[in-house]
Short mmCIF file of C-alpha atoms in Angstrom, two decimals:
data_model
loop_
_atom_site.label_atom_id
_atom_site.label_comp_id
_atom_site.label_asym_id
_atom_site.label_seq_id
_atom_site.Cartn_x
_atom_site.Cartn_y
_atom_site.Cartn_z
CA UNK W 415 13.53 2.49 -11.35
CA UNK W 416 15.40 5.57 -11.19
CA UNK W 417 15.17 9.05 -11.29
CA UNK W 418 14.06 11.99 -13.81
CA UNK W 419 14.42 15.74 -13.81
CA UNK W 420 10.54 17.39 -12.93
CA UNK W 421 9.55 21.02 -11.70
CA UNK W 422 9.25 21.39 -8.17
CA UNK W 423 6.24 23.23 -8.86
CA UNK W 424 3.70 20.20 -8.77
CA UNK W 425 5.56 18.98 -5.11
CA UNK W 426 4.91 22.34 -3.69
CA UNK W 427 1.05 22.48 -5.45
CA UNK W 428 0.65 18.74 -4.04
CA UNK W 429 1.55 20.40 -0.49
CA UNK W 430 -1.11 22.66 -0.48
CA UNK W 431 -3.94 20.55 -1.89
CA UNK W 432 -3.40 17.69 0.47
CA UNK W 433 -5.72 19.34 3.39
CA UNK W 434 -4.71 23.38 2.98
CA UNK W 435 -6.23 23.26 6.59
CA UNK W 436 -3.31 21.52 7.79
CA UNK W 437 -0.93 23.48 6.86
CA UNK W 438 0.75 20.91 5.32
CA UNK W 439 0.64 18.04 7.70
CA UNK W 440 1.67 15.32 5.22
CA UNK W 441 4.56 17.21 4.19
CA UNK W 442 6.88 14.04 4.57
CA UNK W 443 4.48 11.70 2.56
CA UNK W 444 4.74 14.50 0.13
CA UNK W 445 8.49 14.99 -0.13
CA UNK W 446 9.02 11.20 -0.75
CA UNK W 447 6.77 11.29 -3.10
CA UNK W 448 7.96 14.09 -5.12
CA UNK W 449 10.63 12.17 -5.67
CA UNK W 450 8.37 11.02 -8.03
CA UNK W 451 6.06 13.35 -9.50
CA UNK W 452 4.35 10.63 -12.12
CA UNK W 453 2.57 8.56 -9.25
CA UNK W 454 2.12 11.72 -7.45
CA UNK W 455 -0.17 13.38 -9.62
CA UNK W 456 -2.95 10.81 -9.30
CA UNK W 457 -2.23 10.02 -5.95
CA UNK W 458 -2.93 13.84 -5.17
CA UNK W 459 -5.81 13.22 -7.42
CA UNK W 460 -7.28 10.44 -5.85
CA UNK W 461 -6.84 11.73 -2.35
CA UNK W 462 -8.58 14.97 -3.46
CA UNK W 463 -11.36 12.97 -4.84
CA UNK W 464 -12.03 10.73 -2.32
CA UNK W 465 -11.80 12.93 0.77
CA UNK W 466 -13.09 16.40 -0.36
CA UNK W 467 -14.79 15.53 -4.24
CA UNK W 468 -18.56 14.67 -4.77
CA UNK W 469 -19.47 11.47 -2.74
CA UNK W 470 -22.17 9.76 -0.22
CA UNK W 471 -20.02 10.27 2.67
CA UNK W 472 -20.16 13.34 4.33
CA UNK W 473 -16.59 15.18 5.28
CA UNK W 474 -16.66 14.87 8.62
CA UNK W 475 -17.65 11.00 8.33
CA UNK W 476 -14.87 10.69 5.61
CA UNK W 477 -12.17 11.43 8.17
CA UNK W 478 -13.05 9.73 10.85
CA UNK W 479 -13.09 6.44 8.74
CA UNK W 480 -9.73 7.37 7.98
CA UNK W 481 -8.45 7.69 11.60
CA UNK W 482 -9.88 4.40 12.11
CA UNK W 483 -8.12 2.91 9.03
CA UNK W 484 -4.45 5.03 10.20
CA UNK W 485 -5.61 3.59 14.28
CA UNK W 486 -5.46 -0.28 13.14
CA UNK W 487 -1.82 0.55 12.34
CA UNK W 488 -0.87 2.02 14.66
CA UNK W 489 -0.05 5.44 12.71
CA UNK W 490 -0.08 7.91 14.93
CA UNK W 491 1.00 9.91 11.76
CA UNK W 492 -1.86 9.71 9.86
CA UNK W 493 -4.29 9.28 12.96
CA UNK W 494 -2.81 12.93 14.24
CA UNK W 495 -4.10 14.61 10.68
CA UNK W 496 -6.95 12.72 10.59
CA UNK W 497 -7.95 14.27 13.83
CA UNK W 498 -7.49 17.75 13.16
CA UNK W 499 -9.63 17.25 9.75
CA UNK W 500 -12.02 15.67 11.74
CA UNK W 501 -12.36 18.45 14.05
CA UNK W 502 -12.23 20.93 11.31
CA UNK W 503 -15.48 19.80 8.85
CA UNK W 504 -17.30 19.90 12.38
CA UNK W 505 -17.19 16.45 13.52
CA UNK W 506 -18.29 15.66 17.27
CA UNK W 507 -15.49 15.88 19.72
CA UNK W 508 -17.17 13.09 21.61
CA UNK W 509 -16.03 10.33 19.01
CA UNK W 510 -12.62 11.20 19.47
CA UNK W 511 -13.20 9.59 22.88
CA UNK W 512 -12.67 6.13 21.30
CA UNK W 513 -15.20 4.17 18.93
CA UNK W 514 -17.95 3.14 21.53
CA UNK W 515 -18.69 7.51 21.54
CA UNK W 516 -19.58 7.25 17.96
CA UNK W 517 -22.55 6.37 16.22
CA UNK W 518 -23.76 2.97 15.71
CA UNK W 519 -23.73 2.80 12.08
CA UNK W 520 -19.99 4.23 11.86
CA UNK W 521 -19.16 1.24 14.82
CA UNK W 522 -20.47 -1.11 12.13
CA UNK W 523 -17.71 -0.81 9.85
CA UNK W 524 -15.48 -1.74 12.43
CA UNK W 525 -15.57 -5.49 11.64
CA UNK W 526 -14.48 -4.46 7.38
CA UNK W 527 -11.78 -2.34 8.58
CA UNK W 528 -10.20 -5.13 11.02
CA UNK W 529 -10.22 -7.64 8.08
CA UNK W 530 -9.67 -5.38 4.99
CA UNK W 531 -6.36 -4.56 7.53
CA UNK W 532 -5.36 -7.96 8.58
CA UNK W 533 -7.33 -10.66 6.64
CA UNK W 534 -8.91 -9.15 3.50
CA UNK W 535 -9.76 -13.17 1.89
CA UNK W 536 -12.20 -13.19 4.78
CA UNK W 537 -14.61 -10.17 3.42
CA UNK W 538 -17.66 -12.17 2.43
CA UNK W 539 -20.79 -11.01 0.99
CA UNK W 540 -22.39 -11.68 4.69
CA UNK W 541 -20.25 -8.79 5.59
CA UNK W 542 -22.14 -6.45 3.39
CA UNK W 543 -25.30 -7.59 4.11
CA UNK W 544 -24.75 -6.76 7.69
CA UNK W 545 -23.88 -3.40 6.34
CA UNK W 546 -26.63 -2.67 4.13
CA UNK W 547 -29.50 -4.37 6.13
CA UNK W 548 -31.48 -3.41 9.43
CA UNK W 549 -31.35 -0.06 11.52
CA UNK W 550 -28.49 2.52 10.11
CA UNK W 551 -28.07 0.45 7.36
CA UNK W 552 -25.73 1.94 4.90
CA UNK W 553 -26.05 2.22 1.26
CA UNK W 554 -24.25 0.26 -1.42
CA UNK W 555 -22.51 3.78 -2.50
CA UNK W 556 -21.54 4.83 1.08
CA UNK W 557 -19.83 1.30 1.90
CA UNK W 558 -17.95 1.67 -1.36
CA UNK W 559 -16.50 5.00 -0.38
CA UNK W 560 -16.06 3.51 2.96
CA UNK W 561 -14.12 0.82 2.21
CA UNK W 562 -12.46 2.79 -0.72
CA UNK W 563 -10.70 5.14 2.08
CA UNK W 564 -10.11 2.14 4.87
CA UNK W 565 -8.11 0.34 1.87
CA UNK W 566 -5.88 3.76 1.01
CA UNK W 567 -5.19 4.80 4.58
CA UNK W 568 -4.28 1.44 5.41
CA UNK W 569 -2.21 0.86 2.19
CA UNK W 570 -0.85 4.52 3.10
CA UNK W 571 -0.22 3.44 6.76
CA UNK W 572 2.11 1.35 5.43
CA UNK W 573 4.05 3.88 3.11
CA UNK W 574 4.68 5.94 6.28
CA UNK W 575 6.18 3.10 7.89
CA UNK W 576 7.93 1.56 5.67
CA UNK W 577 9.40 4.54 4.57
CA UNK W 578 10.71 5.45 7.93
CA UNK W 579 8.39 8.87 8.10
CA UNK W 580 8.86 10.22 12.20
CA UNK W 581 4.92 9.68 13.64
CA UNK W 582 6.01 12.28 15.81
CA UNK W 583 7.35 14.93 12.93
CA UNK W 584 4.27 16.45 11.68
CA UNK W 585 6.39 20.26 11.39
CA UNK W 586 7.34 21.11 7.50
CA UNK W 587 10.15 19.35 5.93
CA UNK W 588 12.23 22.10 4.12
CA UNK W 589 13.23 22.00 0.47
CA UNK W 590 16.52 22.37 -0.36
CA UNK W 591 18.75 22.48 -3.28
CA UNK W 592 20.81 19.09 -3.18
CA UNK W 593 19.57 16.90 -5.86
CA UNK W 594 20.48 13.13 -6.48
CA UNK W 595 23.19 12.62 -8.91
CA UNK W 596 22.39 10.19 -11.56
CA UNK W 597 24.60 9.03 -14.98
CA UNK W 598 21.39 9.34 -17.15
CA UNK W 599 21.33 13.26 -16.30
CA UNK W 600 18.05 12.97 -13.76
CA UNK W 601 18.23 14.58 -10.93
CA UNK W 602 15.53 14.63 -7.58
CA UNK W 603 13.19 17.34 -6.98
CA UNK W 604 13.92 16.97 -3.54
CA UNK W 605 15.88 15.34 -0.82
CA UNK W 606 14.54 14.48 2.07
CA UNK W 607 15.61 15.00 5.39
CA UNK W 608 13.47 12.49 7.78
CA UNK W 609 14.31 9.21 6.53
CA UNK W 610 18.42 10.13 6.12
CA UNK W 611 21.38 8.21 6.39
CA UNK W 612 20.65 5.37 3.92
CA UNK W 613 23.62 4.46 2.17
CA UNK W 614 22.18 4.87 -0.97
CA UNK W 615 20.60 8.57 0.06
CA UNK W 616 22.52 10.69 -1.89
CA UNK W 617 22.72 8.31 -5.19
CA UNK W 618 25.75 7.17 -5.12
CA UNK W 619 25.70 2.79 -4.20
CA UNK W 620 28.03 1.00 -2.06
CA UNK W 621 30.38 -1.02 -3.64
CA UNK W 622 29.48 -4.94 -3.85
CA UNK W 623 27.09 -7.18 -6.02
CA UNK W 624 23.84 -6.54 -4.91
CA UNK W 625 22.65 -4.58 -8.35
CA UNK W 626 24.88 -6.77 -10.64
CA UNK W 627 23.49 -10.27 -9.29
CA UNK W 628 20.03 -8.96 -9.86
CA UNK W 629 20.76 -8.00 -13.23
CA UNK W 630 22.56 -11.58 -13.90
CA UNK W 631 19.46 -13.04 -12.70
CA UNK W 632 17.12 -11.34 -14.84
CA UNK W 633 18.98 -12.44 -17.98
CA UNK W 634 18.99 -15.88 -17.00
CA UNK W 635 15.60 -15.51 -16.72
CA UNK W 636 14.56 -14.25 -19.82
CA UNK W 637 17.04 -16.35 -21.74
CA UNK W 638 15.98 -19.75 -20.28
CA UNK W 639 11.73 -18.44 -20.85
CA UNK W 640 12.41 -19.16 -24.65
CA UNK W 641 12.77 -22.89 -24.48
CA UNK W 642 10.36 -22.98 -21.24
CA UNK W 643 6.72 -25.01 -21.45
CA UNK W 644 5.37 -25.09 -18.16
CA UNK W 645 2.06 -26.29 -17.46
CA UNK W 646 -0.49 -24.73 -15.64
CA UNK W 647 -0.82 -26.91 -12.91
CA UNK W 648 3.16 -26.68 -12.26
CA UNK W 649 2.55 -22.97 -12.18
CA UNK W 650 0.06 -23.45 -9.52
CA UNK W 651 2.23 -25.81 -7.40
CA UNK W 652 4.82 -23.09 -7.70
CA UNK W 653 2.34 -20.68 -6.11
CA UNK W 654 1.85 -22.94 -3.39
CA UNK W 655 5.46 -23.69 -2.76
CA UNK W 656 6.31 -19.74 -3.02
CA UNK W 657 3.18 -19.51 -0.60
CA UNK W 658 4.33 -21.48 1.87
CA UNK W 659 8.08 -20.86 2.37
CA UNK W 660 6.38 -16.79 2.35
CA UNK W 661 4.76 -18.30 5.76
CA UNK W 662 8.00 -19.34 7.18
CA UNK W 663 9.75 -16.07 6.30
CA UNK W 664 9.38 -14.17 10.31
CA UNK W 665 8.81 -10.76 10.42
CA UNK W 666 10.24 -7.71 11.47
CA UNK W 667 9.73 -7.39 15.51
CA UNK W 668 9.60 -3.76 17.14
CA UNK W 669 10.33 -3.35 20.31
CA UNK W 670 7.59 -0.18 20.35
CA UNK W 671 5.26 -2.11 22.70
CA UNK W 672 2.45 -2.45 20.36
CA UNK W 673 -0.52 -0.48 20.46
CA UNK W 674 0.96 0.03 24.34
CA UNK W 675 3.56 2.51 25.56
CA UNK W 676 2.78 4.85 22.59
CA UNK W 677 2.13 8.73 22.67
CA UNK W 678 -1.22 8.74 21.26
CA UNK W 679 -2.94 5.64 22.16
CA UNK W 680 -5.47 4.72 19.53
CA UNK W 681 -6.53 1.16 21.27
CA UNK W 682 -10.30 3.60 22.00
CA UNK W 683 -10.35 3.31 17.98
CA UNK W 684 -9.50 -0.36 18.24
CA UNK W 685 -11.80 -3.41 18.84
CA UNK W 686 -9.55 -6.55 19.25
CA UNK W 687 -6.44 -5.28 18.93
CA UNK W 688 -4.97 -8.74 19.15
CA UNK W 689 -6.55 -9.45 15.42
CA UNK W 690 -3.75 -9.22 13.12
CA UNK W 691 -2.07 -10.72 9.88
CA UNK W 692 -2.13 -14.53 9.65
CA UNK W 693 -0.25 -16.08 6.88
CA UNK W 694 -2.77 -16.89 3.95
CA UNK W 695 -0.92 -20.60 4.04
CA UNK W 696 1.73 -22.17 6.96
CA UNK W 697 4.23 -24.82 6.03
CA UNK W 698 3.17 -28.43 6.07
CA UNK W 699 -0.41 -27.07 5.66
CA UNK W 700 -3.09 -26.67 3.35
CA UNK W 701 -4.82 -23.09 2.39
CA UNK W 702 -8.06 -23.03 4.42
CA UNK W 703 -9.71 -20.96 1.72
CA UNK W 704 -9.33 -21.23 -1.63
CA UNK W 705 -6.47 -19.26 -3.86
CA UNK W 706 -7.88 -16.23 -5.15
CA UNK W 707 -7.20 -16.85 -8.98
CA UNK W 708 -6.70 -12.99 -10.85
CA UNK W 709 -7.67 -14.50 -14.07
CA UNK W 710 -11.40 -15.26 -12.12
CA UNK W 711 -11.39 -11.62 -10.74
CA UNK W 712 -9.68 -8.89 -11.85
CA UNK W 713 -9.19 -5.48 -11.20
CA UNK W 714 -9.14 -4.40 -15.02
CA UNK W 715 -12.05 -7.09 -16.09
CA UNK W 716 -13.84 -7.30 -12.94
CA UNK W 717 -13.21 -4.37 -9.85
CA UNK W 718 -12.56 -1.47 -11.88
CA UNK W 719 -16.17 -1.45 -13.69
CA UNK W 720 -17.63 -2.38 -10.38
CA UNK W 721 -16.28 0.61 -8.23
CA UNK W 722 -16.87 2.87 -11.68
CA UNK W 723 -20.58 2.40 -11.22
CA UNK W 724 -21.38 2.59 -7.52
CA UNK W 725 -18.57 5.28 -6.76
CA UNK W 726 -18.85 8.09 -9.39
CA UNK W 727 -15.67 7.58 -11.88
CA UNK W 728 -13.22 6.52 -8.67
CA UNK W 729 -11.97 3.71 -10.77
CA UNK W 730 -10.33 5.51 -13.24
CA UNK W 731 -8.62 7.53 -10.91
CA UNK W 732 -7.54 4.52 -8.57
CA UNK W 733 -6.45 2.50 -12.53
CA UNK W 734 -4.50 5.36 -13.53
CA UNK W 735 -2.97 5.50 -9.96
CA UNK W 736 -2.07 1.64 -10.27
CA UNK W 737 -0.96 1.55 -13.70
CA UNK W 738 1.83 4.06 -12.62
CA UNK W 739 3.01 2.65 -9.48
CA UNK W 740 3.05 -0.97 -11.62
CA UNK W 741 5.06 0.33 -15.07
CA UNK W 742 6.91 3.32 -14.11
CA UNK W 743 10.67 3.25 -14.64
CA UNK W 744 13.48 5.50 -15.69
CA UNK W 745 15.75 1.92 -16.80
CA UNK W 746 17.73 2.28 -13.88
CA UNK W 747 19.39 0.09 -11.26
CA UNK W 748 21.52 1.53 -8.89
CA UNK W 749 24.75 3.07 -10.96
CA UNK W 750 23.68 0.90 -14.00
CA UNK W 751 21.51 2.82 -16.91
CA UNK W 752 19.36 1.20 -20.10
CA UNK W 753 18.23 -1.28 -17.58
CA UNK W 754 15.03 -3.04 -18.27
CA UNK W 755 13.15 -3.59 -14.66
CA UNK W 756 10.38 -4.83 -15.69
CA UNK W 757 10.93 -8.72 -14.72
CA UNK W 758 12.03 -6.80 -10.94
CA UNK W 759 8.79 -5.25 -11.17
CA UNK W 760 6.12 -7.83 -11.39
CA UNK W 761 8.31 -9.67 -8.45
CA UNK W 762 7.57 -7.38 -6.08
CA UNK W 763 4.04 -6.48 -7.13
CA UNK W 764 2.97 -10.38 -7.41
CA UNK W 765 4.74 -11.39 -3.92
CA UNK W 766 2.82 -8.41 -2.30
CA UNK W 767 -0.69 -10.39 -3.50
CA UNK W 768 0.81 -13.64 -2.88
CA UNK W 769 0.82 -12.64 0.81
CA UNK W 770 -2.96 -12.18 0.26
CA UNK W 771 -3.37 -15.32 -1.48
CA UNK W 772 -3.69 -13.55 -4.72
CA UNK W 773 -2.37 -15.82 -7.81
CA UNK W 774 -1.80 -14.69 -11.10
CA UNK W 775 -2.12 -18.00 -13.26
CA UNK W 776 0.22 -16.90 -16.02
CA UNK W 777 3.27 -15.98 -13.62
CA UNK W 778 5.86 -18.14 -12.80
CA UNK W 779 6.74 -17.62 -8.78
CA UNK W 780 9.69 -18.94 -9.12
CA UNK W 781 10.86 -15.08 -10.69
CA UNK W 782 9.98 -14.06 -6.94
CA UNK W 783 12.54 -16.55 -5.31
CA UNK W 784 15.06 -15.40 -7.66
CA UNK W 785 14.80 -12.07 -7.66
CA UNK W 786 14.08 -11.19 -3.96
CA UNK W 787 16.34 -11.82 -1.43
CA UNK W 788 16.08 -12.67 1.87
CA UNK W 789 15.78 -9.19 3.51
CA UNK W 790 13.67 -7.41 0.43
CA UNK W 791 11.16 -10.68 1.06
CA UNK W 792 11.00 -9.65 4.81
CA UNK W 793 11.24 -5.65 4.29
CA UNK W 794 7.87 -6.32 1.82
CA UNK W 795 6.10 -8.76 4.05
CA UNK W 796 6.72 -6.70 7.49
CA UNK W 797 5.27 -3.36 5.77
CA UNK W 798 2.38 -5.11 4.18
CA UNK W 799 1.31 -7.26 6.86
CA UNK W 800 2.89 -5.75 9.98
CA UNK W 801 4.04 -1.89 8.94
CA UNK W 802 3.63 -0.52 12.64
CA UNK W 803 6.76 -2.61 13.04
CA UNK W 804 8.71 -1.18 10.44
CA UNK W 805 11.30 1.73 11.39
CA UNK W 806 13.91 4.15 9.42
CA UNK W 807 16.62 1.54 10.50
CA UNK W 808 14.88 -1.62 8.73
CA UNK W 809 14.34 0.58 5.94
CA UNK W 810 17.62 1.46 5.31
CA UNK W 811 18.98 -1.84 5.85
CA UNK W 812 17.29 -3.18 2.29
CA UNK W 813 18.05 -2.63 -0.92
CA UNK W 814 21.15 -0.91 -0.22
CA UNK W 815 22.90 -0.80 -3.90
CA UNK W 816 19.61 0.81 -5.39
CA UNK W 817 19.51 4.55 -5.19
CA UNK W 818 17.06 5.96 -2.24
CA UNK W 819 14.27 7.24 -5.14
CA UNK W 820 14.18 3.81 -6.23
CA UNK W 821 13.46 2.26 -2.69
CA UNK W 822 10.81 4.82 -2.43
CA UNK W 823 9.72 3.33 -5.86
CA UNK W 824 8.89 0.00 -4.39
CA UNK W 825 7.54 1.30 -1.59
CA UNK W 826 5.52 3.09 -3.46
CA UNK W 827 4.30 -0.87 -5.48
CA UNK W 828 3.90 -2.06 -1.58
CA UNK W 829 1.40 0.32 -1.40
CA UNK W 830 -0.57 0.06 -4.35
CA UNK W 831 -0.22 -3.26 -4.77
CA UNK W 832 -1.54 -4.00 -1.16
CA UNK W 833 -4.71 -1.53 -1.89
CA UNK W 834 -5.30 -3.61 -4.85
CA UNK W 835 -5.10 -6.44 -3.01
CA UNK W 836 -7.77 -5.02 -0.52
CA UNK W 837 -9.78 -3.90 -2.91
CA UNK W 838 -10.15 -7.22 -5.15
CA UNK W 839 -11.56 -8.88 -1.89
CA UNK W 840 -13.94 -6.43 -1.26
CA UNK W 841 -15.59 -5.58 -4.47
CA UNK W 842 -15.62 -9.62 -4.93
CA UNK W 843 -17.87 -9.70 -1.87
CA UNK W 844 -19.98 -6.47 -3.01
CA UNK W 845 -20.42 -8.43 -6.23
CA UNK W 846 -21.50 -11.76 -5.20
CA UNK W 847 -24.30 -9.52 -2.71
CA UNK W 848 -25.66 -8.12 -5.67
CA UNK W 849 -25.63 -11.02 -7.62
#
């Protein structure tokens, strides 16, 4: 966690990339993420790649699958840019009327993006048969890209929420001089101005605990691992049992109306609205699928090579992006320096897939119950699973010892880790249709 000193030039360069027709709509996405400008270079990268580099998709098509992806949220935000790219590689003003105006094979994907959003352990390789069979049938490449952007704009949906971005404040943020003070001599390239009045915004943490029980924690941890044997089968039950309580843990509730009451109604973008998360296990009851075991599909063993081959070289882009949400650290905790976060780390990233019913057989869940409080549990779950409920205020309320680039840091692992998550499901399904 933490914070290092970077150029301001690659924030300002990111600005401009991310669609110069804009005029630098996604200024706020940009500014949080400057905060970090490791992740932010491939992030720029991959967004560059994906929604203006070589590909089956055609621009216009690109964007609209977007605005559907930003519209299952909720994210006016996102939906709002999406529109005006739309509109601006050509697309038809009548699909903007809702997604009965537009074309039958772009309605098809409708069904991917409500379950990639909601339900992702659902996507079966029936679902891409449907795709890739009969009138308008798409190609394996085009329902790759497609389901490559649905995954990041929802996954980015969810960084907009959960970082407390305005939906309403597309104007430019500006960039001023104040920079976060830190004991290891790092400063911020930028302070943002949207998501303000966290305790922790300008780097300096309240007094209390919070950061010193968390570091207590992690070197009980580590001390007690050396004269720990656990079997695997007690490190599946403790999946299960982290699993389960994650069902009882409620959510965040907004009082925003739903996809009602809003500015910019996207329900026209939305069949079954009503379709949303459902906890991948409930207390007192058994998993109605079966635990998706990492070790049986992974991303570096299994997905990566996959997407590689039927999307041009998007994997290594999407890898790199990963890899530096997952490792990066400046060995920082709040006020404390030389900390190692990695145990922190992998808590956060493997609770985000154990809300997808993702299990990583060599990890002991019981880190998770440890680590993450109470709040941090909900905070995660509500901007995974619900982040159009998510506001500035929730935001700030978690996490409040750690400084603010470091709660953009896990926001950052929320997202990754849930377009991972999305991804693994997906590329399972595309791989058991071709096999």
């Amino acid at each position: 966690m933490g914070q290092i000193v970077r150029n301001t030039q690659l924030y300002i360069d990111s600005v401009n990339q991310f669609y110069p027709c804009q005029e630098r709509a996604l200024n706020h996405v940009n500014q949080l993420m400057a905060y970090h400008p490791l992740y932010q270079e491939p992030f720029v990268q991959t967004q560059e790649f994906v929604m203006q580099g070589d590909g089956p998709l055609p621009y216009d098509q690109r964007h609209y699958i977007a605005l559907l992806a930003a519209a299952r949220h909720q994210c006016t935000y996102l939906a709002e840019v999406e529109t005006q790219e739309f509109l601006s590689c050509g697309g038809e003003k009548a699909w903007l009327q809702g997604l009965d105006f537009a074309p039958k094979k772009i309605r098809d994907l409708d069904e991917i993006n409500q379950l990639l959003a909601h339900r992702p352990w659902m996507i079966s390789k029936e679902h891409i048969l449907k795709l890739t069979t009969g009138n308008d049938s798409w190609s394996l490449a085009e329902v790759v890209h497609a389901i490559t952007i649905l995954a990041h704009f929802h996954a980015l949906s969810s960084f907009v929420f959960g970082c407390g971005i305005s939906q309403q404040s597309t104007q430019s943020l500006r960039l001023n001089s104040s920079r976060e003070s830190l004991k290891s001599g790092g400063s911020s390239p930028v302070q943002s101005t949207t998501p303000a009045g966290s305790p922790s915004h300008n780097g300096s943490p309240i007094a209390g605990g919070e950061v010193e029980n968390l570091m207590r924690k992690m070197r009980t941890i580590s001390e007690s691992k050396s004269s720990q044997d656990i079997t695997c089968e007690e490190l599946a039950r403790r999946f299960e049992s982290e699993a389960t309580e994650s069902a009882s843990i409620s959510t965040i509730h907004s009082s925003s109306g739903g996809f009602l009451g809003r500015e910019n109604d996207l329900t026209r973008f939305v069949n079954d609205p009503a379709f949303t998360y459902q906890d991948f296990t409930k207390r007192g009851e058994a998993a109605e699928v079966p635990t998706f075991r990492i070790q049986d599909y992974s991303w570096d063993d299994h997905g990566y090579s996959l997407l590689n081959r039927l999307y041009n070289d998007v994997g290594k882009l999407l890898d790199k992006k990963f890899k530096v949400a997952y490792d990066m650290t400046y060995y920082t905790m709040g006020g404390k320096t030389n900390v190692d976060t990695s145990m922190f780390r992998r808590a956060v990233w493997n609770y985000i897939h154990c809300l997808f019913g993702i299990r990583h057989d060599d990890y002991d869940y019981r880190e998770v119950n440890e680590l993450l409080d109470g709040n941090l549990k909900q905070y995660i779950k509500s901007v995974c699973c619900y982040p159009e409920r998510v506001s500035k205020q929730h935001y700030e309320s978690v996490m409040r010892e750690f400084k603010y680039s470091e709660k953009v840091h896990v926001t950052l692992m929320i997202l990754e880790a849930r377009m991972q998550a999305e991804l693994l499901y997906a590329l399972r399904a595309l791989m058991r249709h071709t096999t």
